[in-house]
Coordinates of C-alpha atoms in Angstrom, one line a residue:
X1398 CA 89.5 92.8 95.1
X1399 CA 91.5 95.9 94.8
X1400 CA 94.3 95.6 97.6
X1401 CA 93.4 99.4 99.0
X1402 CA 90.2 97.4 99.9
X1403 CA 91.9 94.6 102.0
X1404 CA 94.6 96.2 103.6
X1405 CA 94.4 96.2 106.9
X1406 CA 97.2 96.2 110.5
X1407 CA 98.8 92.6 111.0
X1408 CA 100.3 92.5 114.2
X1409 CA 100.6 89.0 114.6
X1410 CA 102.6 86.5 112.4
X1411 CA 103.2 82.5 111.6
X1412 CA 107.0 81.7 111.6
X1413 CA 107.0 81.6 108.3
X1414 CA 110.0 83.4 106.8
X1415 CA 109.7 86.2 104.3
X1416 CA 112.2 86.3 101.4
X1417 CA 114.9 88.8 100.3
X1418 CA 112.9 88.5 97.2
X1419 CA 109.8 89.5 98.8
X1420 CA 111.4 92.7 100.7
X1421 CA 112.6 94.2 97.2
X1422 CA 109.5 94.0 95.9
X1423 CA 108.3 95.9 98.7
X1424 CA 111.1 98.1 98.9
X1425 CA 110.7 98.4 94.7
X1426 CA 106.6 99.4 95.4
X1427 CA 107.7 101.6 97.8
X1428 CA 110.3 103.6 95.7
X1429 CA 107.7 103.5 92.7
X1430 CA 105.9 106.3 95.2
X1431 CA 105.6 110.1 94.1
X1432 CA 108.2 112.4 96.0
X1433 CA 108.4 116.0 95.6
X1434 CA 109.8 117.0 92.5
X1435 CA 110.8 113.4 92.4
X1436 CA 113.8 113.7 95.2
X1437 CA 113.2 110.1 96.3
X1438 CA 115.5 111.4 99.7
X1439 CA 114.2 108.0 101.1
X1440 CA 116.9 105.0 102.2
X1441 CA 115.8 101.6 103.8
X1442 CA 117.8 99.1 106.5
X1443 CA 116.1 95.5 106.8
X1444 CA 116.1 93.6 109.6
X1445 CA 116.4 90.1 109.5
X1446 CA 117.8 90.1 113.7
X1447 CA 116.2 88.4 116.3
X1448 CA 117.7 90.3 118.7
X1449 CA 117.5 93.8 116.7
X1450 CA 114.0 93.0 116.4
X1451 CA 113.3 92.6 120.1
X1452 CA 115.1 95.7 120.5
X1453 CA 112.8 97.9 118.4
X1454 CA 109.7 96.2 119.6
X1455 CA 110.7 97.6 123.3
X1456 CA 111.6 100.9 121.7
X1457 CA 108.0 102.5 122.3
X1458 CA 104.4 100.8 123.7
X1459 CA 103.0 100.1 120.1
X1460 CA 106.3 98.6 118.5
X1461 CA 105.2 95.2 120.0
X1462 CA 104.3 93.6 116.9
X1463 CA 108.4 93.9 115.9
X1464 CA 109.5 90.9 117.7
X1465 CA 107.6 88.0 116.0
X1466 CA 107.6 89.9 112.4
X1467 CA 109.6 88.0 109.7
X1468 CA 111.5 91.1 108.8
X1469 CA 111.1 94.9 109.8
X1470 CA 111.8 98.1 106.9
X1471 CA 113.1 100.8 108.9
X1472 CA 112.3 103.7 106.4
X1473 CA 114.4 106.9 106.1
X1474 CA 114.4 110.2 104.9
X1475 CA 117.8 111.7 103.7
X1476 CA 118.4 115.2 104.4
X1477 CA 120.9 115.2 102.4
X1478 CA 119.4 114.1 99.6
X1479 CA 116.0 116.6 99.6
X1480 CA 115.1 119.1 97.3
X1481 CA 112.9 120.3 99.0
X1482 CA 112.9 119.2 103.0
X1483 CA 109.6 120.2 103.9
X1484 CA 107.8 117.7 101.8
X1485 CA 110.3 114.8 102.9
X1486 CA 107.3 113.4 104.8
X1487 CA 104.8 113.5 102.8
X1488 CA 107.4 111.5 100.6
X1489 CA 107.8 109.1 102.9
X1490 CA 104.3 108.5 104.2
X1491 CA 103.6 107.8 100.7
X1492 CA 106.1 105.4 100.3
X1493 CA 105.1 103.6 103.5
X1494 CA 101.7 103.5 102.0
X1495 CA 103.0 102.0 98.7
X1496 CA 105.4 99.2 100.9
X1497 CA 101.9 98.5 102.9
X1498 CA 99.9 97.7 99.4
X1499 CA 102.4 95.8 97.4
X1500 CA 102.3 93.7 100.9
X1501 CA 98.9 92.8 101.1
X1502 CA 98.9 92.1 97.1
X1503 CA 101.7 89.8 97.7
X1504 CA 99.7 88.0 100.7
X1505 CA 101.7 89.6 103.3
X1506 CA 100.7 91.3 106.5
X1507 CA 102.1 94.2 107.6
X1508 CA 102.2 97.2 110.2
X1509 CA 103.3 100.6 110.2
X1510 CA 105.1 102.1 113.5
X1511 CA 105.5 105.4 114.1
X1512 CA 108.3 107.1 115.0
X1513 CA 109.2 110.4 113.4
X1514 CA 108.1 113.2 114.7
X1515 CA 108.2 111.6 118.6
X1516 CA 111.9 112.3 119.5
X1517 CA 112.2 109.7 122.3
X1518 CA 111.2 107.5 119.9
X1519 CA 113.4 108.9 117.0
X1520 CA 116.9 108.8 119.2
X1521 CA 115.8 105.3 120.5
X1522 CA 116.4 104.4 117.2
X1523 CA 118.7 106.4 115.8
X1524 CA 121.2 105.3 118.3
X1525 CA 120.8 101.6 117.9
X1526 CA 120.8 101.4 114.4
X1527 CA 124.1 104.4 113.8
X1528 CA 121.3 106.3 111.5
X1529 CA 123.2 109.4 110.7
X1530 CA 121.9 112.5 112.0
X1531 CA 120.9 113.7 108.3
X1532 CA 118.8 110.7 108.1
X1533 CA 115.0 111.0 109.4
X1534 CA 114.0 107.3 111.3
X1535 CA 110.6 108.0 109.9
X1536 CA 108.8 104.5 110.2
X1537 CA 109.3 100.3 110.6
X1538 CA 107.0 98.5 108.9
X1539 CA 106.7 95.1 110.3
X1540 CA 106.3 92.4 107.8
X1541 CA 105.6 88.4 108.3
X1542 CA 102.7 86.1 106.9
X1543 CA 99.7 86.9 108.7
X1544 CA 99.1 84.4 112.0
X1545 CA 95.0 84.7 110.5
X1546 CA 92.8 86.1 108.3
X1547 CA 90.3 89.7 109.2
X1548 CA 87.2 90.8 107.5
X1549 CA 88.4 94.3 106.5
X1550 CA 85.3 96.6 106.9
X1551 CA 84.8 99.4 104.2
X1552 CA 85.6 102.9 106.0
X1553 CA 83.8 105.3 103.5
X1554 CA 82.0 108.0 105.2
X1555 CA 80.2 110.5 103.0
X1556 CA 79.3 112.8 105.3
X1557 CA 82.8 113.6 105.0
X1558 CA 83.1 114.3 101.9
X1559 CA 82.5 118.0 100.7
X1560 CA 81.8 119.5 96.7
X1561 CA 83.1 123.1 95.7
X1562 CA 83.6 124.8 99.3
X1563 CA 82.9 123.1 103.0

């Protein structure tokens, strides 16, 4: 089955340990992503730390699922680096999207976090990690092999789903 189809939130692992392999192919999905006239203002840090993992899963209520991952993407928008700043996020939400996909293809589980646009959340991280101040801390995506299996239920609503006008 298509892998839109059986994505889905992991949020709990096995011990199992991811690759370096398997994180560039997931950071390569993720760069494959359309940016705004193709700026690509995104940057990555992996981490492979316990203790840096801990860290960022006490960094806000829903970062939990950090600690026991098998590695964490922290994904990054580069001010610097943007044509055009306004669509930086857009950018990178695709991107995480991408990084999410290429995961469950690959028989990963993953998670996305929030933390751009919450600020707490944003100089929590920015601080720990020395992110530069022209660098957005827009997501982690926790990745491991998932601790079990889900029935992923199909979401399609057509009710929401207008022709021509609303």
């Amino acid at each position: 089955m298509n892998p839109i189809f059986e994505r889905h939130s992991v949020r709990k692992y096995l011990d199992d340990e991811v690759s370096n392999s398997q994180i560039d192919n997931l950071l390569k999905a993720g760069m494959q992503a359309p940016s705004a006239c193709n700026q690509q203002a995104w940057e990555f840090i992996v981490i492979e730390d316990d203790e840096d993992k801990t860290a960022i899963s006490e960094m806000h209520q829903f970062a939990k699922p950090a600690k026991d991952a098998s590695k964490l993407i922290v994904v990054l928008g580069n001010l610097n680096e943007a044509k055009i700043e306004s669509m930086i996020q857009q950018d990178l939400g695709a991107c995480c999207e991408n990084i999410l996909l290429q995961a469950t293809y690959d028989g990963l589980g993953a998670v996305w976090l929030g933390f751009h646009p919450i600020e707490d959340r944003c100089v929590k991280i920015r601080e720990y990690l020395n992110i530069p101040d022209y660098c957005i801390p827009f997501a982690v995506i926790c990745v491991g092999v998932p601790a079990a299996s889900n029935d992923v239920k199909l979401r399609y609503d057509g009710s929401k789903v207008h022709y021509n006008r609303y």
